mmCIF file of C-alpha atoms in Angstrom:
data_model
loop_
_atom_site.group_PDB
_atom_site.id
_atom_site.type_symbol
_atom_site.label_atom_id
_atom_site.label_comp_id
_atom_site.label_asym_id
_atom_site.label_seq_id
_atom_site.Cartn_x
_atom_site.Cartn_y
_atom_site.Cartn_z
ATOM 1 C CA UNK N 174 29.355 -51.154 8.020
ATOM 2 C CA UNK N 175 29.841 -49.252 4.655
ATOM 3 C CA UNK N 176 26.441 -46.996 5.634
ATOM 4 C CA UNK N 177 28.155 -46.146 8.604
ATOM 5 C CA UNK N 178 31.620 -45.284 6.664
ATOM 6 C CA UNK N 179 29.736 -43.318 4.297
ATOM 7 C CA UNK N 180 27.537 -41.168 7.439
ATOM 8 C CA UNK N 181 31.223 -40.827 9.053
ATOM 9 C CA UNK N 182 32.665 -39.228 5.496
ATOM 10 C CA UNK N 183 29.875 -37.238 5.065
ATOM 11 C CA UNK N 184 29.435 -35.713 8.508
ATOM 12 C CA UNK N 185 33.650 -35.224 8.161
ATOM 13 C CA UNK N 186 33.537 -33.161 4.577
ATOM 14 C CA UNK N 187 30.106 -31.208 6.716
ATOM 15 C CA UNK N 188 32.979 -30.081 9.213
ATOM 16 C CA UNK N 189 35.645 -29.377 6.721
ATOM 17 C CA UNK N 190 33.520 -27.079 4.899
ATOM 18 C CA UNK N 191 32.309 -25.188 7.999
ATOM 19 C CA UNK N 192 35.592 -24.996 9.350
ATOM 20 C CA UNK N 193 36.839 -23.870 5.790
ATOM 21 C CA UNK N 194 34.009 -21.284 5.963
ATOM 22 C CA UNK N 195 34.611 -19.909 9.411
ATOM 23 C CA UNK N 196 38.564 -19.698 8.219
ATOM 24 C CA UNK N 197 37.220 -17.032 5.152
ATOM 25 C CA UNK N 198 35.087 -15.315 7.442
ATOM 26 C CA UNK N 199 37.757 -14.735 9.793
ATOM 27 C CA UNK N 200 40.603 -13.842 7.753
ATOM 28 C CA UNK N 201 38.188 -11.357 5.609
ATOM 29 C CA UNK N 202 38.011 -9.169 8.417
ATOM 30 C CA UNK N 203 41.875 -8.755 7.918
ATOM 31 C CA UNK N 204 41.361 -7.972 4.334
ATOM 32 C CA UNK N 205 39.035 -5.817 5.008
ATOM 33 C CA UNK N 206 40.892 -3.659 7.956
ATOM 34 C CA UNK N 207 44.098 -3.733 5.514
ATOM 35 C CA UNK N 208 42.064 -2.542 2.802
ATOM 36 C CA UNK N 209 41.186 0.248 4.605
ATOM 37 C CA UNK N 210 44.414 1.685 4.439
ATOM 38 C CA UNK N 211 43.846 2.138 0.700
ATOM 39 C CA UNK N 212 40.566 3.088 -0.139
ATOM 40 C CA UNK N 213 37.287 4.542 1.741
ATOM 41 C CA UNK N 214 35.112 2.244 3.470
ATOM 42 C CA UNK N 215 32.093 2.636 0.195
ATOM 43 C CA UNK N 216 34.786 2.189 -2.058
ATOM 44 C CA UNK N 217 35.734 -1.171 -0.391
ATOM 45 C CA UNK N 218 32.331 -2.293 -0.092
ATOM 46 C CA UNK N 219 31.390 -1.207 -3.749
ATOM 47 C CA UNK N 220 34.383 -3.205 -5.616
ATOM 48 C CA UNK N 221 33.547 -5.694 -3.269
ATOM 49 C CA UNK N 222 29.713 -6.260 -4.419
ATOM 50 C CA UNK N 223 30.492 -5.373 -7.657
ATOM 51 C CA UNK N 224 33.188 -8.370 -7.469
ATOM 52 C CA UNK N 225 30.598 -10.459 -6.121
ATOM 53 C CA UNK N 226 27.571 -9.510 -8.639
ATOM 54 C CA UNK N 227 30.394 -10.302 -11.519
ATOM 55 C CA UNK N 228 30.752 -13.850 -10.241
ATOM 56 C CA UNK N 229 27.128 -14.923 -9.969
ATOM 57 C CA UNK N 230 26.567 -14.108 -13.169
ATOM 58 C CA UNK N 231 27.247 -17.151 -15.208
ATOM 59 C CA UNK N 232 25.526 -18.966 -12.689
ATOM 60 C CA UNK N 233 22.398 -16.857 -12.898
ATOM 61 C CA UNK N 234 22.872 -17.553 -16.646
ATOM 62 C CA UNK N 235 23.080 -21.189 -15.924
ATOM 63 C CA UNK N 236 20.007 -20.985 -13.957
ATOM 64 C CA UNK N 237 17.945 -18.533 -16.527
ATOM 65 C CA UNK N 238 19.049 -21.696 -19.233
ATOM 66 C CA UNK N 239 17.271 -24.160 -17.111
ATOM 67 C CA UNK N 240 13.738 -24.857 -16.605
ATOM 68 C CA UNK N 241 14.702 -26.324 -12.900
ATOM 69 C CA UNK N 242 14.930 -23.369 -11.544
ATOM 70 C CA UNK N 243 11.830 -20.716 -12.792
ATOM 71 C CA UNK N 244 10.573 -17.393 -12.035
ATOM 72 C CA UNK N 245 8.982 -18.118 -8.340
ATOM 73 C CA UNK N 246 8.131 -14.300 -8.521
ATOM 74 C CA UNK N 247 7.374 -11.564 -10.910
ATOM 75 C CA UNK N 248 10.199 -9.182 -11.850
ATOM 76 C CA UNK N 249 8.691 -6.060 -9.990
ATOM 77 C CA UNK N 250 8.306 -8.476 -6.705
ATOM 78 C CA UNK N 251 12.148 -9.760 -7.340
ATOM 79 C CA UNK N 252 13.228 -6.284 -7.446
ATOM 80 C CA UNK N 253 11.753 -4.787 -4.794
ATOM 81 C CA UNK N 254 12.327 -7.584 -2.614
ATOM 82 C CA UNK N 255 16.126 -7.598 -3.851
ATOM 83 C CA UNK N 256 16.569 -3.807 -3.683
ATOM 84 C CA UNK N 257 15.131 -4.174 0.104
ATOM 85 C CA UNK N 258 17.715 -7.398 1.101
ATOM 86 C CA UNK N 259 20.594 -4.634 -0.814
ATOM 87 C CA UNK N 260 19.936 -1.502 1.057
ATOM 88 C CA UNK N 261 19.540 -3.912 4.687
ATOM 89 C CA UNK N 262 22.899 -5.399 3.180
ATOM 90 C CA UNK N 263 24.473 -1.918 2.517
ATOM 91 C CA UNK N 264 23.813 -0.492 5.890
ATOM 92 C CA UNK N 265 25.201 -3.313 7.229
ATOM 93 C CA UNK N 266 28.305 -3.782 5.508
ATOM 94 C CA UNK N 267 28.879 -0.060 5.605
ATOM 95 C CA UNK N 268 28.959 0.014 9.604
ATOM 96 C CA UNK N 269 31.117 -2.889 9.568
ATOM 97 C CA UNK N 270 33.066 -1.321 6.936
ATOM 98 C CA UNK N 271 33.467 2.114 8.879
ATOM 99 C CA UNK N 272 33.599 0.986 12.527
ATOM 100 C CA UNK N 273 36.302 -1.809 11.193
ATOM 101 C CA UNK N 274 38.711 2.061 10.771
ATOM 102 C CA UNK N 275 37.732 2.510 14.586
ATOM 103 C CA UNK N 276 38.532 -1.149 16.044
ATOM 104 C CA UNK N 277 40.522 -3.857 15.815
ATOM 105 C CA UNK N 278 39.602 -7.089 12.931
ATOM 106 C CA UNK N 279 39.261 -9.708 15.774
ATOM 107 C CA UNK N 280 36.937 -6.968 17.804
ATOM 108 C CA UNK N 281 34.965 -6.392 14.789
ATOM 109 C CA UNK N 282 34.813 -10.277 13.856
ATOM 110 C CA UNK N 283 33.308 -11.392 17.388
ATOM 111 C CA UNK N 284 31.085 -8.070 17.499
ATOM 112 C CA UNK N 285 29.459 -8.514 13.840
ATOM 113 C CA UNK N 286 29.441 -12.272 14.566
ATOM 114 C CA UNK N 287 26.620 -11.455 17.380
ATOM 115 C CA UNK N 288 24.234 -11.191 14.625
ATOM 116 C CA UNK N 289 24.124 -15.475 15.429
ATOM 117 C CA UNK N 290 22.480 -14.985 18.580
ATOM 118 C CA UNK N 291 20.294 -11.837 17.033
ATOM 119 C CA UNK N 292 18.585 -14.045 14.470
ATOM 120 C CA UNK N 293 16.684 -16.524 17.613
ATOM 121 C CA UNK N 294 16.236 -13.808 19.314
ATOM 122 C CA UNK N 295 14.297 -11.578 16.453
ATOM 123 C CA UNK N 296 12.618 -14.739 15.912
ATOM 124 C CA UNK N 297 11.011 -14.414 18.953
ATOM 125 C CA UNK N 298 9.049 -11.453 17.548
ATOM 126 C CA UNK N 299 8.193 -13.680 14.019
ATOM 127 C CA UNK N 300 6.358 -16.490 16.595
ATOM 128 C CA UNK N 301 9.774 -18.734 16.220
ATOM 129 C CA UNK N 302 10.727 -21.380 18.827
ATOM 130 C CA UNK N 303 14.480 -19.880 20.582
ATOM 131 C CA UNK N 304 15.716 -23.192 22.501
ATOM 132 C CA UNK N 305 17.336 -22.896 25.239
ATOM 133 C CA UNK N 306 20.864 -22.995 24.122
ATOM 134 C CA UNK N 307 20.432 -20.478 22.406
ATOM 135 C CA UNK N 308 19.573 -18.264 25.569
ATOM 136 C CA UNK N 309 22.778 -19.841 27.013
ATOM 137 C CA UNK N 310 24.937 -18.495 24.491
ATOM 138 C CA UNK N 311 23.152 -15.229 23.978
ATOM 139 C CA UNK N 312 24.351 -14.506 27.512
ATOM 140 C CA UNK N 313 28.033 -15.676 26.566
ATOM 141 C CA UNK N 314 28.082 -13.482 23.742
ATOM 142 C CA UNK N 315 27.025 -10.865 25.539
ATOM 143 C CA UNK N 316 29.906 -11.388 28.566
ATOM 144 C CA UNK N 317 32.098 -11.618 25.748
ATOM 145 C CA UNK N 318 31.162 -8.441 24.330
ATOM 146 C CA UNK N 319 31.539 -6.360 27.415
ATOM 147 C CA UNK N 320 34.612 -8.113 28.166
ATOM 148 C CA UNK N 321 35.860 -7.591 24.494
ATOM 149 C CA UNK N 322 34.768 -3.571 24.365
ATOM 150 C CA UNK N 323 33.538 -1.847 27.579
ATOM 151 C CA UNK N 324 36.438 -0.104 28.732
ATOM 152 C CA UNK N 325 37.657 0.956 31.978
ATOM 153 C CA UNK N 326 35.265 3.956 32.032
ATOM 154 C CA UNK N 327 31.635 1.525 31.363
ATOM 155 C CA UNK N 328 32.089 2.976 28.025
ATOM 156 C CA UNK N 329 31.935 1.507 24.504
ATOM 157 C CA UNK N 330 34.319 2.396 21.887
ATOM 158 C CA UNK N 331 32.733 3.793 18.607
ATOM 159 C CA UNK N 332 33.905 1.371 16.035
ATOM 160 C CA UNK N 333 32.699 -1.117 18.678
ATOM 161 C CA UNK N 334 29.124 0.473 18.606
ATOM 162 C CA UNK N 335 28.908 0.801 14.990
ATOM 163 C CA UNK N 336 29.678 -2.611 14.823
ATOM 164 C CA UNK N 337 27.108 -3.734 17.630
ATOM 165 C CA UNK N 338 24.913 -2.114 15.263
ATOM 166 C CA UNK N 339 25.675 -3.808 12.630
ATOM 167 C CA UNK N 340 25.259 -6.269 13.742
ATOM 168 C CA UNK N 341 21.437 -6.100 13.577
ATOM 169 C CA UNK N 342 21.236 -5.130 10.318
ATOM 170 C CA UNK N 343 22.829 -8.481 9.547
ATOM 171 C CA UNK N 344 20.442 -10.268 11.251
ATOM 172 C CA UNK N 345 17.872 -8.854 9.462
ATOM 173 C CA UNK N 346 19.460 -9.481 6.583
ATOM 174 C CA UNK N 347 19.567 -12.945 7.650
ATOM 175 C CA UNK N 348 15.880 -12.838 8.234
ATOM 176 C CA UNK N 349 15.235 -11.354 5.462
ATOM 177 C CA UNK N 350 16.720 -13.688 3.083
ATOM 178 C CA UNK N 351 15.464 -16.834 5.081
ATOM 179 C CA UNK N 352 11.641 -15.399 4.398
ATOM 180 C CA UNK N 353 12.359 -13.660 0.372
ATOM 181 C CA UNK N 354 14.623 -17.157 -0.782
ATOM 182 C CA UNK N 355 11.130 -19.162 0.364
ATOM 183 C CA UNK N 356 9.254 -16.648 -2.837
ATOM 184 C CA UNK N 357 12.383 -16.284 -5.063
ATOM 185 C CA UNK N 358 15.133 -18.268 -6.523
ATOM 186 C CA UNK N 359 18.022 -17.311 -4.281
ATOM 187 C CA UNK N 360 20.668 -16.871 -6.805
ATOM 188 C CA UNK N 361 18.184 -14.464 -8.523
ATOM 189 C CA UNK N 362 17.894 -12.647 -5.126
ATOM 190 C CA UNK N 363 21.335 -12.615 -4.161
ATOM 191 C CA UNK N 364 22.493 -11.030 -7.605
ATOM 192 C CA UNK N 365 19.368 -8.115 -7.454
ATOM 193 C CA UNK N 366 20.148 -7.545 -4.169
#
């Protein structure tokens, strides 16, 4: 039936695009380790948010234009809230950034990528439901972690550990963003922060 060709297209382009975004994600942590043979890990980081600030802005323009999208917040709220999501952002790039000298790209992908299983779990703490798949591959992460970076010696390497912690600054980032985006536009957020 054509509702059921248009469900199959839809859920199809939903897979593409998630596929497409785990391919970026993965091949940025290349970038970034190359990078590092260049320039500093706050030098990275800082043409790299300054690149990204620079592209949002004619879509914050776009979205200051239009009535669709209005001040949710004041601009005192926006900025504090903004400047808090940036410096939770900047400590957590900057550990990936620095511990990415220490270890290996596909170490520091899977180690920063624990910050998936982080976000149920700190929600936990915010009175959020954590189902039980989640639990199941909390503990898979976690094998996969030692596996990945305990050594020999029950040891953990130190761009490992900067990137295990890290990793919890980006989820609360994470958090962060899913409670300040409910207050204030997003776009507006992203670019302050």
């Amino acid at each position: 039936s054509p509702e059921r060709y248009v469900m199959y297209i839809r859920t199809l382009k939903s897979d593409l695009l998630l596929l497409l975004t785990a391919l970026i994600w993965g091949f940025a942590f290349v970038a970034q380790r190359a990078g590092m043979a260049y320039v500093g890990p706050f030098t990275f980081n800082g043409i790299r948010f300054v690149l990204g600030g620079i592209s949002l802005l004619p879509l914050l323009v776009l979205t200051l234009k239009s009535e669709s999208a209005p001040w949710t917040a004041s601009l005192k709220i926006l900025i504090f809230k903004g400047g808090l999501t940036g410096v939770v952002l900047f400590i957590a790039a900057s550990l990936q950034q620095i511990g990415i000298v220490y270890t290996t790209a596909g170490k520091a992908g899977f180690i920063t990528g624990l910050y998936v299983v982080l976000v149920p779990i700190w929600g936990i703490f915010l009175k959020q439901r954590t189902a039980l798949g989640t639990w199941l591959g909390a503990v898979i992460a976690a094998v996969g972690l030692y596996l990945l970076s305990v050594t020999e010696t029950f040891s953990i390497a130190f761009g490992d550990l900067l990137e295990l912690i890290g990793a919890f600054f980006w989820a609360g980032h994470v958090l962060m963003i899913s409670r300040f985006s409910r207050q204030i536009h997003p776009l507006k957020l992203a670019f302050v922060q």
